[in-house]
XYZ file of N, CA and C in Angstrom:
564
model
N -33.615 -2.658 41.955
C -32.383 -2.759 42.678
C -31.524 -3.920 42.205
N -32.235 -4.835 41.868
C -31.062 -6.321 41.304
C -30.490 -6.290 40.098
N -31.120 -5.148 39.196
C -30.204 -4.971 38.066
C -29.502 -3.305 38.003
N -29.019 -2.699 38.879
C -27.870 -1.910 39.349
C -26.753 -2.126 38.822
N -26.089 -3.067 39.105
C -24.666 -3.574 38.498
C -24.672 -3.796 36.970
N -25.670 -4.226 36.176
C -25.788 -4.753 35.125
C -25.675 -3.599 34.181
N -26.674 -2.251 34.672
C -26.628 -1.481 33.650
C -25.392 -0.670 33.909
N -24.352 -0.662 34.561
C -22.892 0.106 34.152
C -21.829 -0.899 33.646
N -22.148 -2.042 33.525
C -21.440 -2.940 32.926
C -21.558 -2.993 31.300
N -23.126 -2.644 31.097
C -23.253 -2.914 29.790
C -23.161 -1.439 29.292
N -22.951 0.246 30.013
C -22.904 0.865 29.786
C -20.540 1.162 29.079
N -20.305 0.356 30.202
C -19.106 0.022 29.742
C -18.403 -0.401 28.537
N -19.434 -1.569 28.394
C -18.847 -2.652 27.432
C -19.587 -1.913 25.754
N -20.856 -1.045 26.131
C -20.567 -0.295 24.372
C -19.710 1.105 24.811
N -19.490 1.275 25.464
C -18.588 2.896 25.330
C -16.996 2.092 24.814
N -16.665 0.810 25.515
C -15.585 0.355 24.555
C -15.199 0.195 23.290
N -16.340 0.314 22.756
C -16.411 -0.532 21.034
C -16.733 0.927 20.410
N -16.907 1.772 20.928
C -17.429 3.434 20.199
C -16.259 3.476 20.114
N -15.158 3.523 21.044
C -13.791 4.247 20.685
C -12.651 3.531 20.223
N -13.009 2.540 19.397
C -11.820 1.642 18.616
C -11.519 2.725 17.378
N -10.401 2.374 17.142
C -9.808 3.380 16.009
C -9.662 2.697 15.044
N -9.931 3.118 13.704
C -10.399 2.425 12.441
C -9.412 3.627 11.629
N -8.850 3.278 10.515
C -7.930 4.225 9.685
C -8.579 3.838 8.357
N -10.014 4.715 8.108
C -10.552 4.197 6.632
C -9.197 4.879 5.506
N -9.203 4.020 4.187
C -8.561 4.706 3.499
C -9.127 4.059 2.104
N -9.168 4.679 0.911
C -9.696 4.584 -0.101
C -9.164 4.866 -1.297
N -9.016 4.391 -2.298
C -7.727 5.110 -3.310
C -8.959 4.842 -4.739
N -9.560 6.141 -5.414
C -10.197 6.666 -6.340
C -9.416 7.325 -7.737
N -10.150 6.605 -8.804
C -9.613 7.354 -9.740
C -9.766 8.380 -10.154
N -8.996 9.470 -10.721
C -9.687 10.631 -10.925
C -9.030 11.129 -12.573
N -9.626 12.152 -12.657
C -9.301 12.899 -13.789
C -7.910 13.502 -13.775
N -7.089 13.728 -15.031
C -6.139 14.870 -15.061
C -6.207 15.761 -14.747
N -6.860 16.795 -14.626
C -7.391 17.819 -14.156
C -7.787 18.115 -12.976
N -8.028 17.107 -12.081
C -8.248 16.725 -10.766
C -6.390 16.904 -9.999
N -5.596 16.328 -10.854
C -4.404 15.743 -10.379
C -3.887 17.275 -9.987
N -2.557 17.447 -8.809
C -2.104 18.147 -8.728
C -0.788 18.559 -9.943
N -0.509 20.184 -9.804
C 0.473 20.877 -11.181
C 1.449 19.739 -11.427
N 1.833 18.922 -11.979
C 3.447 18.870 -12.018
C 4.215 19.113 -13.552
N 5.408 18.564 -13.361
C 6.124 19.570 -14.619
C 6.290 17.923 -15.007
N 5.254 17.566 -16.136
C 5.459 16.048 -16.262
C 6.494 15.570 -17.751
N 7.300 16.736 -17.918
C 8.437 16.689 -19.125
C 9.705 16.495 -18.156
N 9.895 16.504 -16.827
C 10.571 16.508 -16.187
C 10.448 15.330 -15.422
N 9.463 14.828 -15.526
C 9.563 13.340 -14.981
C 10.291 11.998 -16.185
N 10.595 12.562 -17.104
C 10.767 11.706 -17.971
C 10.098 10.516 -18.385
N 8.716 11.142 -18.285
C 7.349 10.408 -18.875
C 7.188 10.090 -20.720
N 7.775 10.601 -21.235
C 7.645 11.229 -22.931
C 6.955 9.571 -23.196
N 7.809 8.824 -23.031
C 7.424 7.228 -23.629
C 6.733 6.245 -22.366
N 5.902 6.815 -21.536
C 5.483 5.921 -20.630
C 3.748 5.706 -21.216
N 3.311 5.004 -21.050
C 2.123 4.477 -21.485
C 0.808 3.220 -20.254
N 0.032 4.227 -20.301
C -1.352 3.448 -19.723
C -1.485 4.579 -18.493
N -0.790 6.134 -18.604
C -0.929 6.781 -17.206
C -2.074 7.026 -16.838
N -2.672 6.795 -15.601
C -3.498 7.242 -15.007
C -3.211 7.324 -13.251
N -4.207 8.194 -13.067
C -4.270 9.368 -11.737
C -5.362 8.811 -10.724
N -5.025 8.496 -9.717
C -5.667 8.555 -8.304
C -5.805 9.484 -7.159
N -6.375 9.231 -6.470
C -6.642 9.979 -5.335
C -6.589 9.037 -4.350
N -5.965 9.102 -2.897
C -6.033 8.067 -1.766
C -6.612 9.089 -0.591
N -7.916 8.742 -0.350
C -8.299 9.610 0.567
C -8.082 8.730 2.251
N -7.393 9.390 3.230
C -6.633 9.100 4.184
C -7.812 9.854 5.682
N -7.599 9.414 6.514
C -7.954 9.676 7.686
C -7.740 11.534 8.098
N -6.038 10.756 7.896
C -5.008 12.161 8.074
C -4.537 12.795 6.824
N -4.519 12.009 6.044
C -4.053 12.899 4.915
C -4.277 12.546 3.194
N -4.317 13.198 2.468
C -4.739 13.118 1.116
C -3.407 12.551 -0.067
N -3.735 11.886 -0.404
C -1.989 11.092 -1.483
C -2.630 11.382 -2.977
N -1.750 11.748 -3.681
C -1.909 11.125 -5.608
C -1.118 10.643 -5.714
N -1.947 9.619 -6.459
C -0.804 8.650 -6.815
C -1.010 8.613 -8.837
N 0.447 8.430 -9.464
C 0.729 8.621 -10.614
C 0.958 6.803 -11.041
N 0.176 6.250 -12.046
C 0.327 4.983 -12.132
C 0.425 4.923 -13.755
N 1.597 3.922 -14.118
C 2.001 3.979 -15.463
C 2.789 2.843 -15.512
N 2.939 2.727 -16.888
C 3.692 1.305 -17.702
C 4.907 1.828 -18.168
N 6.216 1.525 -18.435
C 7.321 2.216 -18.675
C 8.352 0.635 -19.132
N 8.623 0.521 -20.492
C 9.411 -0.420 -20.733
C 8.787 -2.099 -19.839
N 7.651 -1.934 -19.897
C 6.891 -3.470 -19.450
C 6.917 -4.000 -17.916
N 7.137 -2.236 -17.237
C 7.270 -2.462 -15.587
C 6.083 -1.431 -15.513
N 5.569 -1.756 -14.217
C 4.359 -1.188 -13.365
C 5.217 -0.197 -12.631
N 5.025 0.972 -12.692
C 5.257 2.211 -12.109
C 4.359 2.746 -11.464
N 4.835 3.536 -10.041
C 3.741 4.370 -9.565
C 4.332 5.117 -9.142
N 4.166 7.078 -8.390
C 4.280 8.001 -7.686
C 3.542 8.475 -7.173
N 3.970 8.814 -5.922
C 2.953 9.121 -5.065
C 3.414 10.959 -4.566
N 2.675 11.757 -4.577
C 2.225 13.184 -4.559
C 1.625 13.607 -3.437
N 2.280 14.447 -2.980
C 0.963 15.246 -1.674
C 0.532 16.273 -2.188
N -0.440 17.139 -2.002
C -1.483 17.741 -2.373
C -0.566 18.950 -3.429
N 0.348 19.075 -2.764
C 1.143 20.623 -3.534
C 2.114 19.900 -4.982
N 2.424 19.061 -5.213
C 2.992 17.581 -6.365
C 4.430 17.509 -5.738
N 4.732 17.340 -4.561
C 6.311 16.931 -3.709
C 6.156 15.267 -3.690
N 6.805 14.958 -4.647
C 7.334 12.975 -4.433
C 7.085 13.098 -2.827
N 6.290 11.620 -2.755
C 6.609 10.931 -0.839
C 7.575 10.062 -1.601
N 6.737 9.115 -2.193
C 7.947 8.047 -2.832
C 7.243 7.419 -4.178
N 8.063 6.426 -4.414
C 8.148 6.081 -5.552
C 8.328 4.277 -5.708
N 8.143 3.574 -6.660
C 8.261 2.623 -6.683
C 7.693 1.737 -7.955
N 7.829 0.718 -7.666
C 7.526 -0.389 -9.148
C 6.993 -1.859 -8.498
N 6.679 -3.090 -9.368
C 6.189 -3.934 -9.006
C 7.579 -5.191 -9.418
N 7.526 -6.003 -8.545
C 8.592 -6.534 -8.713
C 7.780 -8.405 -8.445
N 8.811 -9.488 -8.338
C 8.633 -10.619 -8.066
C 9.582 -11.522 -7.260
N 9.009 -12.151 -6.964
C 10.274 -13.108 -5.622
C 11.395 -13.155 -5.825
N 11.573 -13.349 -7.405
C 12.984 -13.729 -8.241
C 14.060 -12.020 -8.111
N 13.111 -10.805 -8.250
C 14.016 -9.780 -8.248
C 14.385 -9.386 -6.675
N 13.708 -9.784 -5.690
C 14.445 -9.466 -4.536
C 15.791 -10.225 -4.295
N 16.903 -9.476 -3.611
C 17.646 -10.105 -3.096
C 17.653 -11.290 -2.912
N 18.510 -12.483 -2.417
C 17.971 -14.010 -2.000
C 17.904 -13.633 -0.295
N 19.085 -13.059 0.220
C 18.737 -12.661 1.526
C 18.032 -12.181 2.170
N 17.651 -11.284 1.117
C 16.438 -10.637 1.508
C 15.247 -11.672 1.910
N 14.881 -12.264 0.938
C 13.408 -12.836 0.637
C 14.001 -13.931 1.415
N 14.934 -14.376 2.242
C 14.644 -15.477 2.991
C 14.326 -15.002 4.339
N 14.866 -14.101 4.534
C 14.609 -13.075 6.064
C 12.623 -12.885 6.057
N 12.475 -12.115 4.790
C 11.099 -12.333 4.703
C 10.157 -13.698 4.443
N 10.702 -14.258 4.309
C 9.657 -15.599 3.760
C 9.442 -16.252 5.289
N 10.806 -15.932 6.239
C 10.870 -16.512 7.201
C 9.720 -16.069 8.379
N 9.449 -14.691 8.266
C 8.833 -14.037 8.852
C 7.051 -14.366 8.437
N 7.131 -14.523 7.502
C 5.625 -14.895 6.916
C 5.716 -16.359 7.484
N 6.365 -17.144 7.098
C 6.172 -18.862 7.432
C 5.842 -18.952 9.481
N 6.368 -17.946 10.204
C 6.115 -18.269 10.937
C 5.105 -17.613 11.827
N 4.562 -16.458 11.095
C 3.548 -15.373 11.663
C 2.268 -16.440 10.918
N 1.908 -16.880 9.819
C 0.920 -16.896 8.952
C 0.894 -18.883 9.227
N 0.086 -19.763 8.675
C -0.158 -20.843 8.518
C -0.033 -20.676 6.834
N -0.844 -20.292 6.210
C -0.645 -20.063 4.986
C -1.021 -19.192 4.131
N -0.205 -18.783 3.015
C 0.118 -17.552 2.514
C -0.033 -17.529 1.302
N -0.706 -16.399 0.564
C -0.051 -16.083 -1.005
C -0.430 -14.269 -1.342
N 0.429 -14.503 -2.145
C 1.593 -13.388 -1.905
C 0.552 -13.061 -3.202
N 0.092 -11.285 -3.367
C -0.804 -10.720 -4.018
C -0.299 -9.939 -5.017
N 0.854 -9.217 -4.617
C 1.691 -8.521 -5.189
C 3.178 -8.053 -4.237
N 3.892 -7.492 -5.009
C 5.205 -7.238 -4.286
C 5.654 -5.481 -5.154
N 5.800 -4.784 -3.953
C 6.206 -3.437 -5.088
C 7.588 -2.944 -4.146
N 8.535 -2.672 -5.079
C 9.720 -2.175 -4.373
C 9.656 -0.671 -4.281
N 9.807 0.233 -3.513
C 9.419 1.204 -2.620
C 11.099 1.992 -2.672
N 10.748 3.342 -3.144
C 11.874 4.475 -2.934
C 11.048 5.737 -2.124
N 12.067 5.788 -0.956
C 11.342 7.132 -0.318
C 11.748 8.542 -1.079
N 11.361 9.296 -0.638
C 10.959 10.648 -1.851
C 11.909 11.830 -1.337
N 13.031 11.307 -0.515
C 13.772 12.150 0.219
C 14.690 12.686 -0.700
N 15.410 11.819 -1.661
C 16.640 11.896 -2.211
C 16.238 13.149 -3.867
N 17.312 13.588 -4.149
C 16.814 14.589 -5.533
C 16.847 13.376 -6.878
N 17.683 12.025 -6.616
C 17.844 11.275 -7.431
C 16.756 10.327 -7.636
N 15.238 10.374 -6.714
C 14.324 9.176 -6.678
C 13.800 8.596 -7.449
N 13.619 9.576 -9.092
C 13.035 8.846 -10.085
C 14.197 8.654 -10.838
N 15.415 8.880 -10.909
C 16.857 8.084 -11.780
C 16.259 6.922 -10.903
N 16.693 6.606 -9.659
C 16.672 5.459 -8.883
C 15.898 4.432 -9.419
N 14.490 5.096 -9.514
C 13.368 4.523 -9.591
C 13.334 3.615 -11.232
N 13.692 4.557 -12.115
C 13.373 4.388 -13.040
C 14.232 3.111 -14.015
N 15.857 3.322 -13.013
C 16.785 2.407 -13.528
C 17.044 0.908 -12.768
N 15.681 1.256 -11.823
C 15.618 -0.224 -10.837
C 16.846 -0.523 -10.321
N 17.134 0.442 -9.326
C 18.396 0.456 -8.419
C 18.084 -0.807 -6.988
N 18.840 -1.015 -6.664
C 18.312 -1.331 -5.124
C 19.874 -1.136 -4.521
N 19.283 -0.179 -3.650
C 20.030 0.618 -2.534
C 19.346 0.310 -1.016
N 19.898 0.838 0.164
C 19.663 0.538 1.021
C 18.727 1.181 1.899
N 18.017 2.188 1.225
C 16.588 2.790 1.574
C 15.548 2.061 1.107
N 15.518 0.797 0.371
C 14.509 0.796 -0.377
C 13.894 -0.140 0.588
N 12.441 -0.349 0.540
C 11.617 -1.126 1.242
C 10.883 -1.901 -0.206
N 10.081 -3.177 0.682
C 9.203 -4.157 0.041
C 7.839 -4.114 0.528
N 6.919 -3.454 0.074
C 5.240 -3.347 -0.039
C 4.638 -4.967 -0.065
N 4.286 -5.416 0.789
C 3.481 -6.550 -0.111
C 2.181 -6.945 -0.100
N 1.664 -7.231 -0.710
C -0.299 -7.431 -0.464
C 0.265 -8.766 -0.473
N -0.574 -9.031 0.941
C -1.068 -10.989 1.063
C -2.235 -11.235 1.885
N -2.578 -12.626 1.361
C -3.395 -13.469 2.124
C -3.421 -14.219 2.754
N -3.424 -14.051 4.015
C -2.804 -14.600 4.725
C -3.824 -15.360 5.921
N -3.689 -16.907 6.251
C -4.374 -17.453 7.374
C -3.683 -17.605 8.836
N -4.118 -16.836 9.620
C -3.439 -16.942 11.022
C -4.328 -17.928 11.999
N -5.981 -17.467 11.538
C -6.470 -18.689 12.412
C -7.450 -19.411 11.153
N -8.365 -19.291 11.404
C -9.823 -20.824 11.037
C -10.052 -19.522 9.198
N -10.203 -18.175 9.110
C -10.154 -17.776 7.941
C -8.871 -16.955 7.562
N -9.264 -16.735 6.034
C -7.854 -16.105 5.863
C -8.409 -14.304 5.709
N -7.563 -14.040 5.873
C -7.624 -12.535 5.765
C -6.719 -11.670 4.620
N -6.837 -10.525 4.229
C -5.508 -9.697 3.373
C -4.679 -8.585 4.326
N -3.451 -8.613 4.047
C -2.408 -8.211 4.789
C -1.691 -7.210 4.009
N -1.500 -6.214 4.570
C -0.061 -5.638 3.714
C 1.046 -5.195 4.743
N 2.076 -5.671 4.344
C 3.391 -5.436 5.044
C 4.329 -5.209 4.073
N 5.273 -4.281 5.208
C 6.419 -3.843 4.632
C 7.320 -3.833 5.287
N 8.461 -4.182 4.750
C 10.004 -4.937 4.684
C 11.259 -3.809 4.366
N 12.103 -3.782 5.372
C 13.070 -2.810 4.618
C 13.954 -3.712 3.447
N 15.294 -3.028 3.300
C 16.099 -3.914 2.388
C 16.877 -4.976 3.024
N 16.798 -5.042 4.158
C 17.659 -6.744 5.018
C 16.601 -7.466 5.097
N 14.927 -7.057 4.991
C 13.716 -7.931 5.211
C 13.317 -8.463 6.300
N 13.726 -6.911 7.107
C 13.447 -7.113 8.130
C 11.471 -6.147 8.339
N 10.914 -6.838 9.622
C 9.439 -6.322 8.954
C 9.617 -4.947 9.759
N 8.961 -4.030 9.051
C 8.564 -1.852 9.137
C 7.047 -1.911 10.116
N 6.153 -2.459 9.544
C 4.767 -2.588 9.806
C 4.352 -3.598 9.156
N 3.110 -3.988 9.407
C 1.872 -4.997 8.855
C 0.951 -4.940 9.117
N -0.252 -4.278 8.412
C -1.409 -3.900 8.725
C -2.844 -4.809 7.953
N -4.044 -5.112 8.304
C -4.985 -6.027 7.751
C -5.606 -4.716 6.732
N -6.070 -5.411 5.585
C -5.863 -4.298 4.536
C -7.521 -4.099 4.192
N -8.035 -3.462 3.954
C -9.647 -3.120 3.706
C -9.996 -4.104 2.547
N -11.687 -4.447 2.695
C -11.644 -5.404 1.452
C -11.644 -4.651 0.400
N -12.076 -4.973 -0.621
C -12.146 -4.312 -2.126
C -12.846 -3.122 -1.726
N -12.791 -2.396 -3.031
C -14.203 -1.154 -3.200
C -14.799 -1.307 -4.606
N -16.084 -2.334 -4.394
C -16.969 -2.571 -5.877
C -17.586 -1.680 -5.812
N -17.530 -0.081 -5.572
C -18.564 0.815 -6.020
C -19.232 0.934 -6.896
N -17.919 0.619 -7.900
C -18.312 0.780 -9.228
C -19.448 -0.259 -10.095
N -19.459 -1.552 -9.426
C -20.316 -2.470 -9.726
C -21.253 -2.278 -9.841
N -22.518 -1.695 -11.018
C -23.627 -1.611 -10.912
C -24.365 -2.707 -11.006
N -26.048 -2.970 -10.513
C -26.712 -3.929 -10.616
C -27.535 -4.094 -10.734
C-alpha cells in the first residue's frame, strides 16, 4: 500500500520520454544508377566536375541531392524521387552576403549563442521558379533566396552543432540542433 503513488508516477515519467519526437535524417552516397532520370544536358552540366549523387533519407520524405564543382564554386541540387528541383544552391562566405544582411544575422547569433563558429554558409534557391538553375548558376541574389548555415554553437557549459536558416533581410526561417557525424564508413 505505501508504494501506490510511486508506481503511476514512474509509470508516467517513462511513457513521457517514449513519445518525444526525433526527425532522424541521413544523407548517403549512392551510385548513378541509383539517382533518379534526369535530362542532365539540360542542366548545363557539360563542364562541371567532381559530380556526385546522394540520397537523404528523411522521416517523411526521401531527397537527391546532385553535388558538383562548376568554375571553383560548390554546387548542389536537390531532387524528389520523380527528378522535380526542391531547390538549389551553392556555398558562399561572410564576405558574399549582403552587409545587411550578415549584420541582421550575426546579430541574431551574438545574442542567441555565447560563442560561435560558423561551419559553412550555402546560399539557397527555392525550386519554384523555371529560371532556378540560370539563377543558381549566375549567383544571383534575389529576394527568395535564403542562407543555410552549419554552426557551433555554445548556449550553455557545451557546445553543440546548429543549422539555421536566414531569409534574404537575415531574418531567422528555423534553427534546428543538427545530428552528429555518420562514421559508418570508418572501419576498425
Amino acid at each position: 500500500m505505501k508504494y501506490n503513488h510511486i508506481i503511476p508516477l514512474l509509470l508516467l515519467t517513462f511513457s513521457l520520454n517514449s513519445f518525444s519526437q526525433t526527425k532522424p535524417e541521413r544523407e548517403h552516397r549512392i551510385k548513378k544508377s541509383q539517382f533518379p532520370y534526369l535530362k542532365i544536358e539540360a542542366l548545363a552540366l557539360e563542364d562541371a566536375k567532381k559530380l556526385r549523387y546522394y540520397k537523404e533519407v528523411d522521416s517523411s520524405k526521401t531527397t537527391y541531392t546532385l553535388k558538383f564543382r562548376k568554375n571553383k564554386m560548390h554546387y548542389h541540387i536537390d531532387f524528389n524521387e520523380k527528378g522535380t528541383i526542391l531547390k538549389t544552391g551553392f556555398k558562399v562566405s561572410e564576405v558574399d552576403i549582403p552587409k545587411d544582411t550578415y549584420a541582421n544575422i550575426n546579430s541574431f547569433l551574438r545574442e542567441n549563442f555565447k560563442d560561435i563558429k560558423i561551419k559553412y554558409i550555402q546560399q539557397c534557391y527555392p525550386g519554384t521558379s523555371d529560371d532556378v538553375l540560370k539563377n543558381t548558376l549566375q549567383n544571383l541574389i534575389l529576394p527568395l533566396n535564403t542562407y543555410k548555415m552549419m554552426l557551433r554553437g555554445k548556449k550553455s557549459d557545451e557546445r553543440e552543432d546548429f543549422i539555421a536558416i536566414f531569409d534574404a533581410e537575415g531574418n531567422l526561417i528555423k534553427i534546428a540542433m543538427a545530428l552528429p557525424a555518420n562514421y559508418d564508413r570508418v572501419l576498425y
